[in-house]
Amino acid sequence: MDRPLGSRHTGYGSFPLALAAEGERVKIVFVRGGRKKEERLLAMGLKIGDTVEVQITNPGGGKVVQAGETRYALDRGASQSVTVVKV
């Protein structure tokens, strides 16, 4: 079940998307940084509850993730603010 914006999950095993390895599948469980950051990700098409696969890790810390047939590019700040768990 998808969680609404602002839902918080800080359970064991959660970590920043920035630490996920290429090829790893993770589920978005929380977005740090306030409502604006959550709404920005939602406007891109990503939301809490989505499962994504890390496609590319850029040297500067950004990530390219794929959800379904869509790829999303996240800068270092965004990838650090998205909290995930392994799937």
PDB file of C-alpha atoms in Angstrom:
ATOM      1  CA  MET A   1       0.000   0.000   0.000  1.00  0.00           C
ATOM      2  CA  ASP A   2       1.330   3.438  -0.920  1.00  0.00           C
ATOM      3  CA  ARG A   3       1.872   5.885   1.907  1.00  0.00           C
ATOM      4  CA  PRO A   4       0.606   9.464   1.616  1.00  0.00           C
ATOM      5  CA  LEU A   5       3.035  12.345   1.527  1.00  0.00           C
ATOM      6  CA  GLY A   6       4.429  13.029   4.945  1.00  0.00           C
ATOM      7  CA  SER A   7       4.214   9.430   6.117  1.00  0.00           C
ATOM      8  CA  ARG A   8       7.241   8.435   8.108  1.00  0.00           C
ATOM      9  CA  HIS A   9       9.030   5.117   8.176  1.00  0.00           C
ATOM     10  CA  THR A  10      12.259   4.946  10.086  1.00  0.00           C
ATOM     11  CA  GLY A  11      12.346   1.216  10.684  1.00  0.00           C
ATOM     12  CA  TYR A  12      15.348  -1.044  10.802  1.00  0.00           C
ATOM     13  CA  GLY A  13      17.041  -1.556   7.492  1.00  0.00           C
ATOM     14  CA  SER A  14      16.158   1.820   5.999  1.00  0.00           C
ATOM     15  CA  PHE A  15      18.921   3.904   4.431  1.00  0.00           C
ATOM     16  CA  PRO A  16      19.387   6.836   2.024  1.00  0.00           C
ATOM     17  CA  LEU A  17      18.959   6.055  -1.669  1.00  0.00           C
ATOM     18  CA  ALA A  18      22.432   7.569  -2.111  1.00  0.00           C
ATOM     19  CA  LEU A  19      23.882   4.401  -0.535  1.00  0.00           C
ATOM     20  CA  ALA A  20      22.076   1.953  -2.837  1.00  0.00           C
ATOM     21  CA  ALA A  21      24.273   0.108  -5.329  1.00  0.00           C
ATOM     22  CA  GLU A  22      23.737  -0.124  -9.072  1.00  0.00           C
ATOM     23  CA  GLY A  23      21.304  -2.937  -9.845  1.00  0.00           C
ATOM     24  CA  GLU A  24      19.778  -2.846  -6.359  1.00  0.00           C
ATOM     25  CA  ARG A  25      15.969  -2.800  -6.057  1.00  0.00           C
ATOM     26  CA  VAL A  26      14.642  -0.637  -3.239  1.00  0.00           C
ATOM     27  CA  LYS A  27      11.309   0.717  -2.034  1.00  0.00           C
ATOM     28  CA  ILE A  28      10.845   4.400  -1.193  1.00  0.00           C
ATOM     29  CA  VAL A  29       9.601   4.688   2.394  1.00  0.00           C
ATOM     30  CA  PHE A  30      10.238   8.307   3.395  1.00  0.00           C
ATOM     31  CA  VAL A  31      11.448  11.637   2.013  1.00  0.00           C
ATOM     32  CA  ARG A  32      13.421  13.949   4.298  1.00  0.00           C
ATOM     33  CA  GLY A  33      13.476  17.667   3.662  1.00  0.00           C
ATOM     34  CA  GLY A  34       9.936  18.826   4.055  1.00  0.00           C
ATOM     35  CA  ARG A  35       6.794  18.876   2.017  1.00  0.00           C
ATOM     36  CA  LYS A  36       8.312  20.810  -0.901  1.00  0.00           C
ATOM     37  CA  LYS A  37      10.900  18.111  -1.535  1.00  0.00           C
ATOM     38  CA  GLU A  38       8.221  15.408  -1.363  1.00  0.00           C
ATOM     39  CA  GLU A  39       5.995  17.342  -3.757  1.00  0.00           C
ATOM     40  CA  ARG A  40       8.900  17.818  -6.179  1.00  0.00           C
ATOM     41  CA  LEU A  41       9.477  14.062  -6.326  1.00  0.00           C
ATOM     42  CA  LEU A  42       5.745  13.466  -6.680  1.00  0.00           C
ATOM     43  CA  ALA A  43       5.646  15.916  -9.603  1.00  0.00           C
ATOM     44  CA  MET A  44       8.412  13.867 -11.248  1.00  0.00           C
ATOM     45  CA  GLY A  45       6.313  10.739 -10.806  1.00  0.00           C
ATOM     46  CA  LEU A  46       7.992   9.154  -7.761  1.00  0.00           C
ATOM     47  CA  LYS A  47       6.097   8.565  -4.528  1.00  0.00           C
ATOM     48  CA  ILE A  48       6.392   6.785  -1.218  1.00  0.00           C
ATOM     49  CA  GLY A  49       5.721   3.099  -1.782  1.00  0.00           C
ATOM     50  CA  ASP A  50       7.299   2.951  -5.253  1.00  0.00           C
ATOM     51  CA  THR A  51       9.891   0.269  -5.959  1.00  0.00           C
ATOM     52  CA  VAL A  52      12.824   1.466  -8.049  1.00  0.00           C
ATOM     53  CA  GLU A  53      15.991  -0.094  -9.414  1.00  0.00           C
ATOM     54  CA  VAL A  54      19.233   1.877  -9.326  1.00  0.00           C
ATOM     55  CA  GLN A  55      20.535   2.040 -12.902  1.00  0.00           C
ATOM     56  CA  ILE A  56      23.458   4.463 -12.648  1.00  0.00           C
ATOM     57  CA  THR A  57      25.458   6.044  -9.841  1.00  0.00           C
ATOM     58  CA  ASN A  58      27.134   9.256 -10.977  1.00  0.00           C
ATOM     59  CA  PRO A  59      30.544  10.258  -9.560  1.00  0.00           C
ATOM     60  CA  GLY A  60      28.984  13.394  -8.042  1.00  0.00           C
ATOM     61  CA  GLY A  61      26.528  11.326  -6.016  1.00  0.00           C
ATOM     62  CA  GLY A  62      23.478  11.501  -8.246  1.00  0.00           C
ATOM     63  CA  LYS A  63      21.446   8.430  -9.181  1.00  0.00           C
ATOM     64  CA  VAL A  64      19.436   7.300 -12.166  1.00  0.00           C
ATOM     65  CA  VAL A  65      16.648   4.992 -11.039  1.00  0.00           C
ATOM     66  CA  GLN A  66      13.989   3.123 -12.973  1.00  0.00           C
ATOM     67  CA  ALA A  67      10.389   2.517 -11.913  1.00  0.00           C
ATOM     68  CA  GLY A  68       8.481   0.482 -14.464  1.00  0.00           C
ATOM     69  CA  GLU A  69       9.444   1.766 -17.904  1.00  0.00           C
ATOM     70  CA  THR A  70      10.419   5.238 -16.679  1.00  0.00           C
ATOM     71  CA  ARG A  71      13.871   6.427 -15.630  1.00  0.00           C
ATOM     72  CA  TYR A  72      14.401   9.296 -13.200  1.00  0.00           C
ATOM     73  CA  ALA A  73      17.573  11.314 -12.627  1.00  0.00           C
ATOM     74  CA  LEU A  74      18.099  12.470  -9.047  1.00  0.00           C
ATOM     75  CA  ASP A  75      20.872  14.800  -7.969  1.00  0.00           C
ATOM     76  CA  ARG A  76      23.007  14.067  -4.911  1.00  0.00           C
ATOM     77  CA  GLY A  77      20.763  16.055  -2.569  1.00  0.00           C
ATOM     78  CA  ALA A  78      17.607  14.290  -3.695  1.00  0.00           C
ATOM     79  CA  SER A  79      19.198  10.846  -3.492  1.00  0.00           C
ATOM     80  CA  GLN A  80      20.357  11.611   0.054  1.00  0.00           C
ATOM     81  CA  SER A  81      16.902  12.772   1.129  1.00  0.00           C
ATOM     82  CA  VAL A  82      15.019   9.698  -0.158  1.00  0.00           C
ATOM     83  CA  THR A  83      14.915   6.906   2.440  1.00  0.00           C
ATOM     84  CA  VAL A  84      14.554   3.363   1.107  1.00  0.00           C
ATOM     85  CA  VAL A  85      14.528  -0.292   2.173  1.00  0.00           C
ATOM     86  CA  LYS A  86      15.804  -3.267   0.179  1.00  0.00           C
ATOM     87  CA  VAL A  87      13.177  -5.254  -1.701  1.00  0.00           C
TER      88      VAL A  87
END
